[in-house]
mmCIF file of C-alpha atoms in Angstrom:
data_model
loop_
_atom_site.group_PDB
_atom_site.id
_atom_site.type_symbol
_atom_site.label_atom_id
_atom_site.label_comp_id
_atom_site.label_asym_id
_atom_site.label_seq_id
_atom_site.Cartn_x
_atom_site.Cartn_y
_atom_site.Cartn_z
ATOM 1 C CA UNK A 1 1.846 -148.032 -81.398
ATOM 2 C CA UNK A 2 5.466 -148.006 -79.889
ATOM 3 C CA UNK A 3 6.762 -144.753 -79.304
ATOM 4 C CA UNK A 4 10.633 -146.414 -79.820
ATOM 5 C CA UNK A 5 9.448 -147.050 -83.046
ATOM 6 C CA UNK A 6 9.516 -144.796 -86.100
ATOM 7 C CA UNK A 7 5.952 -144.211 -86.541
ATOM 8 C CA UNK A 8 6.610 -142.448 -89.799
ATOM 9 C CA UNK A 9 7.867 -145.820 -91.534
ATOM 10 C CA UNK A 10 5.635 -147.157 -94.709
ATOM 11 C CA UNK A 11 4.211 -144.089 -95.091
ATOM 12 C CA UNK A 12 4.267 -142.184 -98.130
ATOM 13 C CA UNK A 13 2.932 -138.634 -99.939
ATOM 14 C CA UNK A 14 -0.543 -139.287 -99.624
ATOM 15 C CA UNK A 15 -0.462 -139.837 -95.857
ATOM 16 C CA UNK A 16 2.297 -136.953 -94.915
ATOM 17 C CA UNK A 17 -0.274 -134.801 -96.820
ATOM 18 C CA UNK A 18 -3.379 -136.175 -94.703
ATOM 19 C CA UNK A 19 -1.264 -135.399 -91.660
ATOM 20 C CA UNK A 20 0.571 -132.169 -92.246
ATOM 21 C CA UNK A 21 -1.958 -130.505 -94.509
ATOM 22 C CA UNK A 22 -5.526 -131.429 -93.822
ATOM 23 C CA UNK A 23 -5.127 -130.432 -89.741
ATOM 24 C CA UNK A 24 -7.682 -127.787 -90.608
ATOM 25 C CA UNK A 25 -9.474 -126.236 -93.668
ATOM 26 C CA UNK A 26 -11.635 -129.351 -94.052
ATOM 27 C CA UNK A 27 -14.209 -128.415 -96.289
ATOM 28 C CA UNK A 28 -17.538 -128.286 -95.435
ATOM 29 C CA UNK A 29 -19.837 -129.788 -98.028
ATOM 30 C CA UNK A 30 -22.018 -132.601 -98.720
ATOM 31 C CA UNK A 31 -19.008 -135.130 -99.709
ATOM 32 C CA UNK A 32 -15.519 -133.619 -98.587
ATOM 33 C CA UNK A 33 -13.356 -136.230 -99.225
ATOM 34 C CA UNK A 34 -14.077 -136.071 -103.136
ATOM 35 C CA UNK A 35 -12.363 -132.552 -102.790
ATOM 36 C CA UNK A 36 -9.628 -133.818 -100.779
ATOM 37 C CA UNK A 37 -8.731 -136.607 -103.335
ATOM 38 C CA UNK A 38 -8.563 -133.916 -105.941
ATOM 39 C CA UNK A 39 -6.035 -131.572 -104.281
ATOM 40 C CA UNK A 40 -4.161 -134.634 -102.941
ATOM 41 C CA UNK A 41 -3.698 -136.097 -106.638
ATOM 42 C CA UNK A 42 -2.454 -132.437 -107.747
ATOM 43 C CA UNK A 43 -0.276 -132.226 -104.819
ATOM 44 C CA UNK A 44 1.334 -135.654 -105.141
ATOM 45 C CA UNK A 45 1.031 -136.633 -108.680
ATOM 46 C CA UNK A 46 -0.683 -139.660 -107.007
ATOM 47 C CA UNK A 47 -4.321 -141.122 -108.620
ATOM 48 C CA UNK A 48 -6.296 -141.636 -105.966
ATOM 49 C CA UNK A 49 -9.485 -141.291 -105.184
ATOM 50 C CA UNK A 50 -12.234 -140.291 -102.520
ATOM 51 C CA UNK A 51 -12.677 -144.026 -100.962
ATOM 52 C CA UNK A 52 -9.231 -144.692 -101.092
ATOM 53 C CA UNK A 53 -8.691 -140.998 -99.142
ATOM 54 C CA UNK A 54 -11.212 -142.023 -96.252
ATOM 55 C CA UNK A 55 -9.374 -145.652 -96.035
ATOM 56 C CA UNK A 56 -6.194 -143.487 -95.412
ATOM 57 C CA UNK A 57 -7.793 -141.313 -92.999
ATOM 58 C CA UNK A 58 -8.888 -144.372 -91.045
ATOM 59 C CA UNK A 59 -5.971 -145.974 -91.128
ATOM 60 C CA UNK A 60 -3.979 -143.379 -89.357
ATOM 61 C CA UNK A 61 -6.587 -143.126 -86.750
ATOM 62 C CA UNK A 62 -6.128 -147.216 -85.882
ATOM 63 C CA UNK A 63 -2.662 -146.608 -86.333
ATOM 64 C CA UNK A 64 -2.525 -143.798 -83.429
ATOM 65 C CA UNK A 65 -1.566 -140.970 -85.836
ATOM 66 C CA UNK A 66 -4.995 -139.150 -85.387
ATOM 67 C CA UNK A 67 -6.699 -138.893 -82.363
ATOM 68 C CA UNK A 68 -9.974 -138.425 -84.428
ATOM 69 C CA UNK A 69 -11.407 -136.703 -87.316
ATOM 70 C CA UNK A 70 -13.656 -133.730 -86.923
ATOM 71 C CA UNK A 71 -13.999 -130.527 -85.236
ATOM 72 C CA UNK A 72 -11.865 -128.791 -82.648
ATOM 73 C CA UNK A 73 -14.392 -126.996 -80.384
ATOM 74 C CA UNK A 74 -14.026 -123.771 -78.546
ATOM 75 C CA UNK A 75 -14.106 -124.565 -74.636
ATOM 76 C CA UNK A 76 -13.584 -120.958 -73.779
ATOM 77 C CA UNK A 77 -16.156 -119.229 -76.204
ATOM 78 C CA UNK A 78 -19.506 -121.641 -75.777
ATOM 79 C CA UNK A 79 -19.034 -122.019 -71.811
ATOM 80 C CA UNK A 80 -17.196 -120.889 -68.977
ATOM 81 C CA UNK A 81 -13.500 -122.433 -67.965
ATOM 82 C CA UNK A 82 -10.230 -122.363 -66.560
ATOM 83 C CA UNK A 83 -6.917 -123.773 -65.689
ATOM 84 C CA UNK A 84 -6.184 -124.567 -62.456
ATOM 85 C CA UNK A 85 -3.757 -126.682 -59.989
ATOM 86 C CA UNK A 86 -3.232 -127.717 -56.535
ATOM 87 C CA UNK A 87 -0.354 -128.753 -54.252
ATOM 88 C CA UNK A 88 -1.196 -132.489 -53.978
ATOM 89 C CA UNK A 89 0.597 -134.372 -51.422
ATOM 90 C CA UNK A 90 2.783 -136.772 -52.886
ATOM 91 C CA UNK A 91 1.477 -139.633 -50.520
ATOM 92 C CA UNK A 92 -2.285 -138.157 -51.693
ATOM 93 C CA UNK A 93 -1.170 -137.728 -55.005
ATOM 94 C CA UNK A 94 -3.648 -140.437 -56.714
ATOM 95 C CA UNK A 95 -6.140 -139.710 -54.549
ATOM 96 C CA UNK A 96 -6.213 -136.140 -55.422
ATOM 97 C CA UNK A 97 -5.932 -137.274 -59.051
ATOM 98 C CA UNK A 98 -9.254 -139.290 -58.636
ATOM 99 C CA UNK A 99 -11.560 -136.564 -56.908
ATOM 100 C CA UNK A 100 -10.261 -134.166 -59.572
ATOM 101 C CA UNK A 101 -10.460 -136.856 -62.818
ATOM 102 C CA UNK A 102 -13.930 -138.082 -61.212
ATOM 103 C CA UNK A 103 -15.761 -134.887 -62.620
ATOM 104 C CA UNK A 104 -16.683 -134.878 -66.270
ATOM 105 C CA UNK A 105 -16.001 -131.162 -66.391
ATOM 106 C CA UNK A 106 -12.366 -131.719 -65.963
ATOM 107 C CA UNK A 107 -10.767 -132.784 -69.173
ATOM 108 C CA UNK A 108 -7.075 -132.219 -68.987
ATOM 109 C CA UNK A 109 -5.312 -133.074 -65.844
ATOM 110 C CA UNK A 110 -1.266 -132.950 -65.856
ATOM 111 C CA UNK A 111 1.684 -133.735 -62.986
ATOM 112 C CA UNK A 112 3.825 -130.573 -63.478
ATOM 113 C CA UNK A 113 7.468 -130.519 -62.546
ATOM 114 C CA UNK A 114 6.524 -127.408 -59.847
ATOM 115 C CA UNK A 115 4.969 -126.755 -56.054
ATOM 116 C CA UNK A 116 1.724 -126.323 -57.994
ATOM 117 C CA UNK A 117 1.904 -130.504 -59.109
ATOM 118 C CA UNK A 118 -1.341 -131.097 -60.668
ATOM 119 C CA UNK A 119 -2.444 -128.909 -63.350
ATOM 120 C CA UNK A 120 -6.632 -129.224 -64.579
ATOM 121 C CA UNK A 121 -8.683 -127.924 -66.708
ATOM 122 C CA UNK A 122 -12.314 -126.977 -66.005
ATOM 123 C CA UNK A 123 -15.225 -126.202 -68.661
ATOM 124 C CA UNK A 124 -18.428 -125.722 -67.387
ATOM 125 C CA UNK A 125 -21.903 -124.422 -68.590
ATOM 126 C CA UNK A 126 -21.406 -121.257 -66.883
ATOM 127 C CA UNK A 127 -19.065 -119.066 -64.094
ATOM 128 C CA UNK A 128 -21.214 -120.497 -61.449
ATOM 129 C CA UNK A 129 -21.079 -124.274 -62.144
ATOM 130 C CA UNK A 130 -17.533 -123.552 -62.959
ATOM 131 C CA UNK A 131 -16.831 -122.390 -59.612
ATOM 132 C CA UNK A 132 -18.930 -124.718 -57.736
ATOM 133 C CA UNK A 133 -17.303 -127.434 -58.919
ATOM 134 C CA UNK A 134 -13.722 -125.762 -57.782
ATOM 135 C CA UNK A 135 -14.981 -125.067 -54.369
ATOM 136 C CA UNK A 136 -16.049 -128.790 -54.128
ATOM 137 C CA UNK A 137 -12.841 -130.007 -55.293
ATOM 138 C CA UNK A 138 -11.161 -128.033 -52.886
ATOM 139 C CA UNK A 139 -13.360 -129.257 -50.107
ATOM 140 C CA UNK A 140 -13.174 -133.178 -51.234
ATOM 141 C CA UNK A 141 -9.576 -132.893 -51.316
ATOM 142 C CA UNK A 142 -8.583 -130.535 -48.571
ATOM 143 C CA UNK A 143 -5.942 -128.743 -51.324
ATOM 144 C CA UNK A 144 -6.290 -124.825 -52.176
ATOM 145 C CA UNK A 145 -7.359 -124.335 -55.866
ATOM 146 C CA UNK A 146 -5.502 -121.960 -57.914
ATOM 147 C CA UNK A 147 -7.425 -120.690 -60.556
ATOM 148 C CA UNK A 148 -6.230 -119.319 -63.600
ATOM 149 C CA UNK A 149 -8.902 -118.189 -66.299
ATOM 150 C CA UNK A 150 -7.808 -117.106 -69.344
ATOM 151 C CA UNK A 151 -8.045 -113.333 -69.901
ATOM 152 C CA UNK A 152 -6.764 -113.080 -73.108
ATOM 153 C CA UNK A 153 -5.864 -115.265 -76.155
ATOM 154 C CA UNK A 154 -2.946 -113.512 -78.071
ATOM 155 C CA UNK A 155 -2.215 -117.234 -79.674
ATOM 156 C CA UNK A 156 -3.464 -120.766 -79.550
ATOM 157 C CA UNK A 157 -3.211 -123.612 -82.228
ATOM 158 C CA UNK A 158 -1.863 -126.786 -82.089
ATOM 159 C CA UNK A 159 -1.336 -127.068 -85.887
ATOM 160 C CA UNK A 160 1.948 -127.945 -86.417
ATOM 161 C CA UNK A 161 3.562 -129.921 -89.208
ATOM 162 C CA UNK A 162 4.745 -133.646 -87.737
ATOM 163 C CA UNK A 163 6.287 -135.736 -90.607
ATOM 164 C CA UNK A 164 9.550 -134.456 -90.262
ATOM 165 C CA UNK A 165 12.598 -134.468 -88.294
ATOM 166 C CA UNK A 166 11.814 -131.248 -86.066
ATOM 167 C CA UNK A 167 13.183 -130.769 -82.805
ATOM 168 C CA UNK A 168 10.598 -128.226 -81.840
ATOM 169 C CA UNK A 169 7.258 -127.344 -83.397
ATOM 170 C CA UNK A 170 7.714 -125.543 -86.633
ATOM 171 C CA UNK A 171 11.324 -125.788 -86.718
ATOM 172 C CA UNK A 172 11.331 -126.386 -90.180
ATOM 173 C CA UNK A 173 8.999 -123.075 -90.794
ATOM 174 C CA UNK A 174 11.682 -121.318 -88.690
ATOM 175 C CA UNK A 175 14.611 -122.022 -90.106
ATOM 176 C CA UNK A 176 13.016 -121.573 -93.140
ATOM 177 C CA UNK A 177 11.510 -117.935 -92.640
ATOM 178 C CA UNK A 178 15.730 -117.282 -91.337
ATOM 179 C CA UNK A 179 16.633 -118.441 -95.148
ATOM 180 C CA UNK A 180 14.296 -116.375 -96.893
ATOM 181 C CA UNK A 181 15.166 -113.023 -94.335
ATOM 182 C CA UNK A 182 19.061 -113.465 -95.198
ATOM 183 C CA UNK A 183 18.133 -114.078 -98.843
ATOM 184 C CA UNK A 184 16.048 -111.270 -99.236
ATOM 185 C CA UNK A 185 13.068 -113.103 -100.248
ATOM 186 C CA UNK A 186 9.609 -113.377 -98.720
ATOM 187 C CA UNK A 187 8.372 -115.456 -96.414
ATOM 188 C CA UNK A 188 5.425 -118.090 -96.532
ATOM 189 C CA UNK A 189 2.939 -116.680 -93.403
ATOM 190 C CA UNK A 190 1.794 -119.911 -92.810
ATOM 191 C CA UNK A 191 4.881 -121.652 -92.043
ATOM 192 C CA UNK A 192 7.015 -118.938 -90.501
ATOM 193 C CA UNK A 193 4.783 -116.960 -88.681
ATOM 194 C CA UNK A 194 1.330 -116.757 -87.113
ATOM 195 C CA UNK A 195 -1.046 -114.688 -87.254
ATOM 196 C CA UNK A 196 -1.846 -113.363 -83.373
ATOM 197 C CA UNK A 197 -4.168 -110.315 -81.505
ATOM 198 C CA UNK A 198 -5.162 -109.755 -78.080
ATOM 199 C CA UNK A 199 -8.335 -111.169 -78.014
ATOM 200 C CA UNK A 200 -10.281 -110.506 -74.450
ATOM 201 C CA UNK A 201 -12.084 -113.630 -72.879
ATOM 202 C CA UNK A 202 -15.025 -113.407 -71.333
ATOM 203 C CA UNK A 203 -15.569 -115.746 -68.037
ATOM 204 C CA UNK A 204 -19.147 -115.022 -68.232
ATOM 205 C CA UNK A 205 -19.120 -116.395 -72.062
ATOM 206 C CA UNK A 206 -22.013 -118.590 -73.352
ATOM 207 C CA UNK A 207 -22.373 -119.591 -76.786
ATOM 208 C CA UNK A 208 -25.884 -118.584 -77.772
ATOM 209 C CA UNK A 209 -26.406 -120.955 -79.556
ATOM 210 C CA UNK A 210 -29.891 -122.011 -81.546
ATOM 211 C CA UNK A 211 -31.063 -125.540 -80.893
ATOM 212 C CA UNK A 212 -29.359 -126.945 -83.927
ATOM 213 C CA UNK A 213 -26.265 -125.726 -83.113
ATOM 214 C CA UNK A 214 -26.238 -127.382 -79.546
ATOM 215 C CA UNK A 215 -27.787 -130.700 -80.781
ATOM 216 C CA UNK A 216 -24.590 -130.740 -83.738
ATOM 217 C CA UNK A 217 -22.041 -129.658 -81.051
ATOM 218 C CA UNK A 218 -23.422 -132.590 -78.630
ATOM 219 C CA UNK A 219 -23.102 -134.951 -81.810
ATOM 220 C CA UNK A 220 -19.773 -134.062 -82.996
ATOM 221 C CA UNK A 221 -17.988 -133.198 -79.682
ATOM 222 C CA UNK A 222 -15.735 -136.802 -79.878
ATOM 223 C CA UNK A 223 -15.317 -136.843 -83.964
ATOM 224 C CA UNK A 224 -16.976 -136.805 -87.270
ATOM 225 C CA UNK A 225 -18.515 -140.288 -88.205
ATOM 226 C CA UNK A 226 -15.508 -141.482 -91.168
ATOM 227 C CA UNK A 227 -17.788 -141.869 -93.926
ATOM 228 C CA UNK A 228 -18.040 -140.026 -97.394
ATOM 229 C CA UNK A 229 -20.983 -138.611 -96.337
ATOM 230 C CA UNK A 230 -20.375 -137.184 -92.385
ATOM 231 C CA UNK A 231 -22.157 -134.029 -92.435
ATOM 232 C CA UNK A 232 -25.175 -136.376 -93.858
ATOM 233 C CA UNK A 233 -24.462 -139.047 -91.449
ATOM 234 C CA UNK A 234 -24.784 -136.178 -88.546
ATOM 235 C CA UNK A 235 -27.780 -134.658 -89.822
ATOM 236 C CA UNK A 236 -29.360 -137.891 -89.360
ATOM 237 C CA UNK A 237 -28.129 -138.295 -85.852
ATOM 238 C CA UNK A 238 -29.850 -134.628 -85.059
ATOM 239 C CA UNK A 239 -32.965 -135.338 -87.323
ATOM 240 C CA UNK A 240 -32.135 -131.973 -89.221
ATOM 241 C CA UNK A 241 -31.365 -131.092 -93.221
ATOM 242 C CA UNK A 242 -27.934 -132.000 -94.101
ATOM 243 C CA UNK A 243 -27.757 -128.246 -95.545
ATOM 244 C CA UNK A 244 -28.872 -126.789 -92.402
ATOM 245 C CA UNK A 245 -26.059 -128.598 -90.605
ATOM 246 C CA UNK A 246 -23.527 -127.461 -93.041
ATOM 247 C CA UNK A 247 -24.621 -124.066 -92.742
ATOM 248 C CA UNK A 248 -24.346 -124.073 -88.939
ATOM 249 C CA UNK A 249 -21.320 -125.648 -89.058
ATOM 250 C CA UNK A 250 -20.075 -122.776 -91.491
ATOM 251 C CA UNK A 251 -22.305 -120.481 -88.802
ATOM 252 C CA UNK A 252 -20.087 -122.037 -85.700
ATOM 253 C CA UNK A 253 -16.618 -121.617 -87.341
ATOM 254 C CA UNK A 254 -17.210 -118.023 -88.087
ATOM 255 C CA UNK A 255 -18.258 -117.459 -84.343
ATOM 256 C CA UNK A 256 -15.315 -119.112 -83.252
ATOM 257 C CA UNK A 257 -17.466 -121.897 -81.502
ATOM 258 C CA UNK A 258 -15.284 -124.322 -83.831
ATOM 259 C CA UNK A 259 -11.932 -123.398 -84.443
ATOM 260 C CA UNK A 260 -10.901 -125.907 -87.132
ATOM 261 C CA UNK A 261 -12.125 -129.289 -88.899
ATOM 262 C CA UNK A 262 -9.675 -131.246 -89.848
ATOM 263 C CA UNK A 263 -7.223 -134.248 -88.866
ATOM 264 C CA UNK A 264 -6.453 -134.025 -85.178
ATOM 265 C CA UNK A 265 -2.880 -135.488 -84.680
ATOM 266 C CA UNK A 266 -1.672 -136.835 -81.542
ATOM 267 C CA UNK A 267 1.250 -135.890 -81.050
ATOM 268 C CA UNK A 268 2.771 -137.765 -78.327
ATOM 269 C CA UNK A 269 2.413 -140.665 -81.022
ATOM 270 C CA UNK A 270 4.320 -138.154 -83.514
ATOM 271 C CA UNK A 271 7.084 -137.686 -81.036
ATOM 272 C CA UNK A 272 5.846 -134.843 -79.572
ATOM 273 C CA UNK A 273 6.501 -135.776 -76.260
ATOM 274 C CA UNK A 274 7.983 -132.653 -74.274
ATOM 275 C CA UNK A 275 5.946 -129.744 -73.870
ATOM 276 C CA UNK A 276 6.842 -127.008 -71.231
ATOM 277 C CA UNK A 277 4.143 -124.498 -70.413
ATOM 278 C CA UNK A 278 6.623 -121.722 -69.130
ATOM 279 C CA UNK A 279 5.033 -119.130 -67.068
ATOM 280 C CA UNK A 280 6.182 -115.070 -67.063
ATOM 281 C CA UNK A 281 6.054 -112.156 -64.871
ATOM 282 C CA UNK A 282 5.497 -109.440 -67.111
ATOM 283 C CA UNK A 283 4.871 -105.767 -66.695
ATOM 284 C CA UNK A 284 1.253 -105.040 -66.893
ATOM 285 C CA UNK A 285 1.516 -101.998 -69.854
ATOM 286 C CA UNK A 286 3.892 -104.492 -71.697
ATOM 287 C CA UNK A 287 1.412 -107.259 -71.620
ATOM 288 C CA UNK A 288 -0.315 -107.348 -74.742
ATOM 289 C CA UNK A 289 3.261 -105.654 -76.959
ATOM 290 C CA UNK A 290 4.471 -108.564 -75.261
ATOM 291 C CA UNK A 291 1.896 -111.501 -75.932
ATOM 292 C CA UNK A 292 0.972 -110.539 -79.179
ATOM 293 C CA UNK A 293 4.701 -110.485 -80.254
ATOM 294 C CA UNK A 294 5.867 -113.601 -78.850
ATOM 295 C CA UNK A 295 2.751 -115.484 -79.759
ATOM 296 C CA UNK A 296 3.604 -114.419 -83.550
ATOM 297 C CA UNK A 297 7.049 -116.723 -83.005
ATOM 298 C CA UNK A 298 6.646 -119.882 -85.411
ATOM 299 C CA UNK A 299 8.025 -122.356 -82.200
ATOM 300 C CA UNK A 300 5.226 -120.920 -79.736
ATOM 301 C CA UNK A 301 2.161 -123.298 -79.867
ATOM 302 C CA UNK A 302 0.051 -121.460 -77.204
ATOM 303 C CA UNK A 303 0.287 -117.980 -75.611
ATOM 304 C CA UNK A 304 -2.371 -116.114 -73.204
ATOM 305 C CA UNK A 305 -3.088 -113.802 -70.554
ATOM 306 C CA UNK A 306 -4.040 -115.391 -67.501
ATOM 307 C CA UNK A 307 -4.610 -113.756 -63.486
ATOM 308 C CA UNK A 308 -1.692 -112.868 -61.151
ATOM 309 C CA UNK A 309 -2.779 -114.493 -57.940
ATOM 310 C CA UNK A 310 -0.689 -112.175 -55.085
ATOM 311 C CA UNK A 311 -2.790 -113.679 -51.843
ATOM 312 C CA UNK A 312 -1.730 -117.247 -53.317
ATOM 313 C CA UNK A 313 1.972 -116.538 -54.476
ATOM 314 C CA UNK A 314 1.673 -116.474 -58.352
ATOM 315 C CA UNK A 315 2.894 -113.552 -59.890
ATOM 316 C CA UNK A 316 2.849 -114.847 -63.201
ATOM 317 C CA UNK A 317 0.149 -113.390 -65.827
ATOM 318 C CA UNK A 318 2.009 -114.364 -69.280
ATOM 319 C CA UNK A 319 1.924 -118.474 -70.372
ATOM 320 C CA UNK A 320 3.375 -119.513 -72.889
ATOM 321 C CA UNK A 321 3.729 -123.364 -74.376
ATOM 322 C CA UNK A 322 6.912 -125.117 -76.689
ATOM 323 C CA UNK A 323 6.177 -128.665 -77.916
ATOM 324 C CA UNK A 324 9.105 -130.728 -79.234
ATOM 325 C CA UNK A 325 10.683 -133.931 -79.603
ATOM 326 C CA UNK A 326 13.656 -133.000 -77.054
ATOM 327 C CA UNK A 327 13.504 -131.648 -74.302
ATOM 328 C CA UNK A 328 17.001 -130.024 -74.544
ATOM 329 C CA UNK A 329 15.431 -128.291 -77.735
ATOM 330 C CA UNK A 330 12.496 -127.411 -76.074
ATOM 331 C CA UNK A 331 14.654 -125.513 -73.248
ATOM 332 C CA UNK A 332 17.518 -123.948 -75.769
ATOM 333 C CA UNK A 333 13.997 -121.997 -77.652
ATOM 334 C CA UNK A 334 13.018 -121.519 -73.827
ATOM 335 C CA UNK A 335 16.430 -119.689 -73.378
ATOM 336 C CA UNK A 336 16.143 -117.620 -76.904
ATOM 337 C CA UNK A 337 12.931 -116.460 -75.951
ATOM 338 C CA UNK A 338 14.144 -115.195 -72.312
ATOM 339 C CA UNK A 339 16.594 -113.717 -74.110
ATOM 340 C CA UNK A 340 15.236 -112.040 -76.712
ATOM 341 C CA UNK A 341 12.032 -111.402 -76.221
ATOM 342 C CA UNK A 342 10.773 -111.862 -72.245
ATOM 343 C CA UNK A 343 13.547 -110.634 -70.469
ATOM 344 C CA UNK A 344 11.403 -111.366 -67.531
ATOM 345 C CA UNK A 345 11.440 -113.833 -64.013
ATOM 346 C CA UNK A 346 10.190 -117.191 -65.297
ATOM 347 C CA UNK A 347 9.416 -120.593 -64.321
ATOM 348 C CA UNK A 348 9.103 -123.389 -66.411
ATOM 349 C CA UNK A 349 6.443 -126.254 -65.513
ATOM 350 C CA UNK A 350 7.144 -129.583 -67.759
ATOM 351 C CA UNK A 351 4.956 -132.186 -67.725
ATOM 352 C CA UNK A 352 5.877 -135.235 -66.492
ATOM 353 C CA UNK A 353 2.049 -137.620 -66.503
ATOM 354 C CA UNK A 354 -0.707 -137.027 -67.965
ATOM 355 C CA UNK A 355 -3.574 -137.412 -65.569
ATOM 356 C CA UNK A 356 -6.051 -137.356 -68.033
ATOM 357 C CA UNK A 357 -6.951 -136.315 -71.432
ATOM 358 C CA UNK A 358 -10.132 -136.330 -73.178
ATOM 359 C CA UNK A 359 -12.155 -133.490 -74.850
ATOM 360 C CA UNK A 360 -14.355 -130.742 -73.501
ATOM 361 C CA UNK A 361 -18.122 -132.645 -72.748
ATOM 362 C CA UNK A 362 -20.337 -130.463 -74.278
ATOM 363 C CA UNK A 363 -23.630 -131.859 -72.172
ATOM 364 C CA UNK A 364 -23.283 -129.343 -69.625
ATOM 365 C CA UNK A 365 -22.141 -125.925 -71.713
ATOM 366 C CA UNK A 366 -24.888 -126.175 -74.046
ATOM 367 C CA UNK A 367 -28.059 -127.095 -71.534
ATOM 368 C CA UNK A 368 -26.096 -124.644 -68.960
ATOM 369 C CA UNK A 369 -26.643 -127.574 -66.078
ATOM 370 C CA UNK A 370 -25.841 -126.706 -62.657
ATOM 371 C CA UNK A 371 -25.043 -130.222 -61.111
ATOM 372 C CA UNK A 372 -21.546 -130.469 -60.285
ATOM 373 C CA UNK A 373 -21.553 -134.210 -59.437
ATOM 374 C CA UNK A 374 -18.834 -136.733 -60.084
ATOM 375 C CA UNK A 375 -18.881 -139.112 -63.206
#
């Protein structure tokens, strides 16, 4: 699809619904998409039913809208992982890319707008593979690693309403939860404000998970087949009983190994396109005041704890990430939350190429491998 076009145009109620409201909360049973055509009709005063709701879903996928349908997994929870970066030379700059994008264990990779130019992420099986395959980057390339595990998750979802004319993520929430504070009424949680805590990550994590659950993670890690029947369709690809996968699945979202099933938008193709991850320097006894209150602001998409790094010149230990549509936007809630509520030194890293982008590959979390080689 053409980003210069309006990718909202010919769609109507059903599909804004699809996009904005079925991002998570998917329900796990035998056929899901009955259940969705029954809230949808209520919602939208539209008759429709469940093979007409799966056509939809499809539809957005081949249209770009989705990315897939399924579960978002937990990188941080069922293996070990971290962000890191390196100073690439700009005449090695695609060569560095290519080492780095070479191992399957890297699944985000990002040119940053900073000294630190190429931002990856790293999820491995465990601490040790994880490292390994640092140290051999570092060695293939001949550029220091900095390596920045998260320590603790005070807020991270990239649910955000898209059919809309928001400058920001959740402007629209915002400006509503303003309304309702100057009108004396109360505000809807779930579009003005998150729900956050400081919760500690473990780099030593592994998931512990049964047999089942690592076959279904292995099977559902790139989507959910887009059928009426996918929880049947994957308990066929595992060679288990459909109601033993939904109960693991059910098992795996309350251990946090799955965070949420739903319709995963893309939102570059929703006109998402600036994102700043702005890093801070904050005092160490104000950290978590600090993180938990900021990541409980309705235009913060992702805020964490990660490492100061002295001997390598970071100082920061607070991220933080804005999404929006402009990047002036994205920099004027940048300035508001300087202002108000990190009044803190600060740099702000946009992206300016995505490297690469795929999801986590489960292969090597859930057999805990220790090879380290290149795809």
């Amino acid at each position: 699809m053409s980003l210069d076009a309006d990718w909202r145009a010919d769609l109507d109620a059903v599909d804004a619904a699809l996009i904005d409201e079925y991002q998570s909360g998917f329900p796990v049973e035998s056929r899901p998409f009955e259940r969705i055509a029954r809230e949808i009709a209520a919602k939208t005063g539209v008759d429709i039913d469940a093979d007409e709701v799966l056509d939809r879903v499809r539809y957005l996928r081949d249209r770009g809208v989705f990315r897939r349908f399924g579960a978002v997994l937990n990188p941080p929870v069922i293996g070990s992982s971290t962000l890191a970066a390196v100073r690439a030379p700009e005449d090695r700059f695609d060569e560095v890319a290519e080492v780095i994008n070479g191992y399957r264990q890297v699944n985000h990779n990002y040119r940053r707008d900073h000294e630190w130019n190429q931002w990856f992420v790293v999820t491995a099986g465990s601490r040790e593979t994880r490292d390994a395959i640092l140290e051999e980057i570092e060695a293939r390339t001949g550029c220091e690693v900095l390596a920045l595990p998260m320590l603790t998750d005070y807020y991270i979802d990239l649910e955000f309403p898209v059919v809309n004319g928001d400058r920001f993520a959740r402007e629209s929430g915002e400006a509503r939860s303003a309304s309702d504070s100057a009108s004396g009424e109360r505000s809807d949680p779930q579009t003005s404000s998150t729900d956050v805590s400081a919760t500690r990550i473990s780099e030593n994590a592994r998931g512990d998970l049964s047999p089942l659950e690592a076959d279904l993670l292995l099977a559902i890690q790139g989507g959910f087949p887009l059928s009426a029947t996918p929880y049947a369709d994957v308990a066929s690809e595992v060679d288990a009983r459909v109601d033993d996968v939904l109960a693991a699945v059910e098992r795996l979202l309350a251990d946090g190994c799955i965070k949420r099933i739903g319709c995963v938008v893309n939102h570059v193709v929703t006109g998402f396109t600036n994102n700043c991850m702005v890093v801070w320097n904050v005092p160490d006894e104000e950290l978590d005041e600090r993180g938990e209150a900021v990541g409980s602001l309705p235009y913060v998409t992702l805020c964490y704890h990660r490492p100061r790094r002295p001997e390598q010149e970071w100082e920061y230990n607070l991220f933080t990430m804005i999404h929006g549509r402009e990047a002036e936007a994205v920099d004027a809630k940048i300035d508001e939350l300087a202002a108000d509520h990190l009044p803190f030194s600060h740099e702000r890293l946009y992206s300016t190429e995505t490297l690469k982008q795929t999801g986590a590959r489960y292969e090597d979390l859930v057999t805990d491998s220790t090879g380290s080689e290149p795809e």
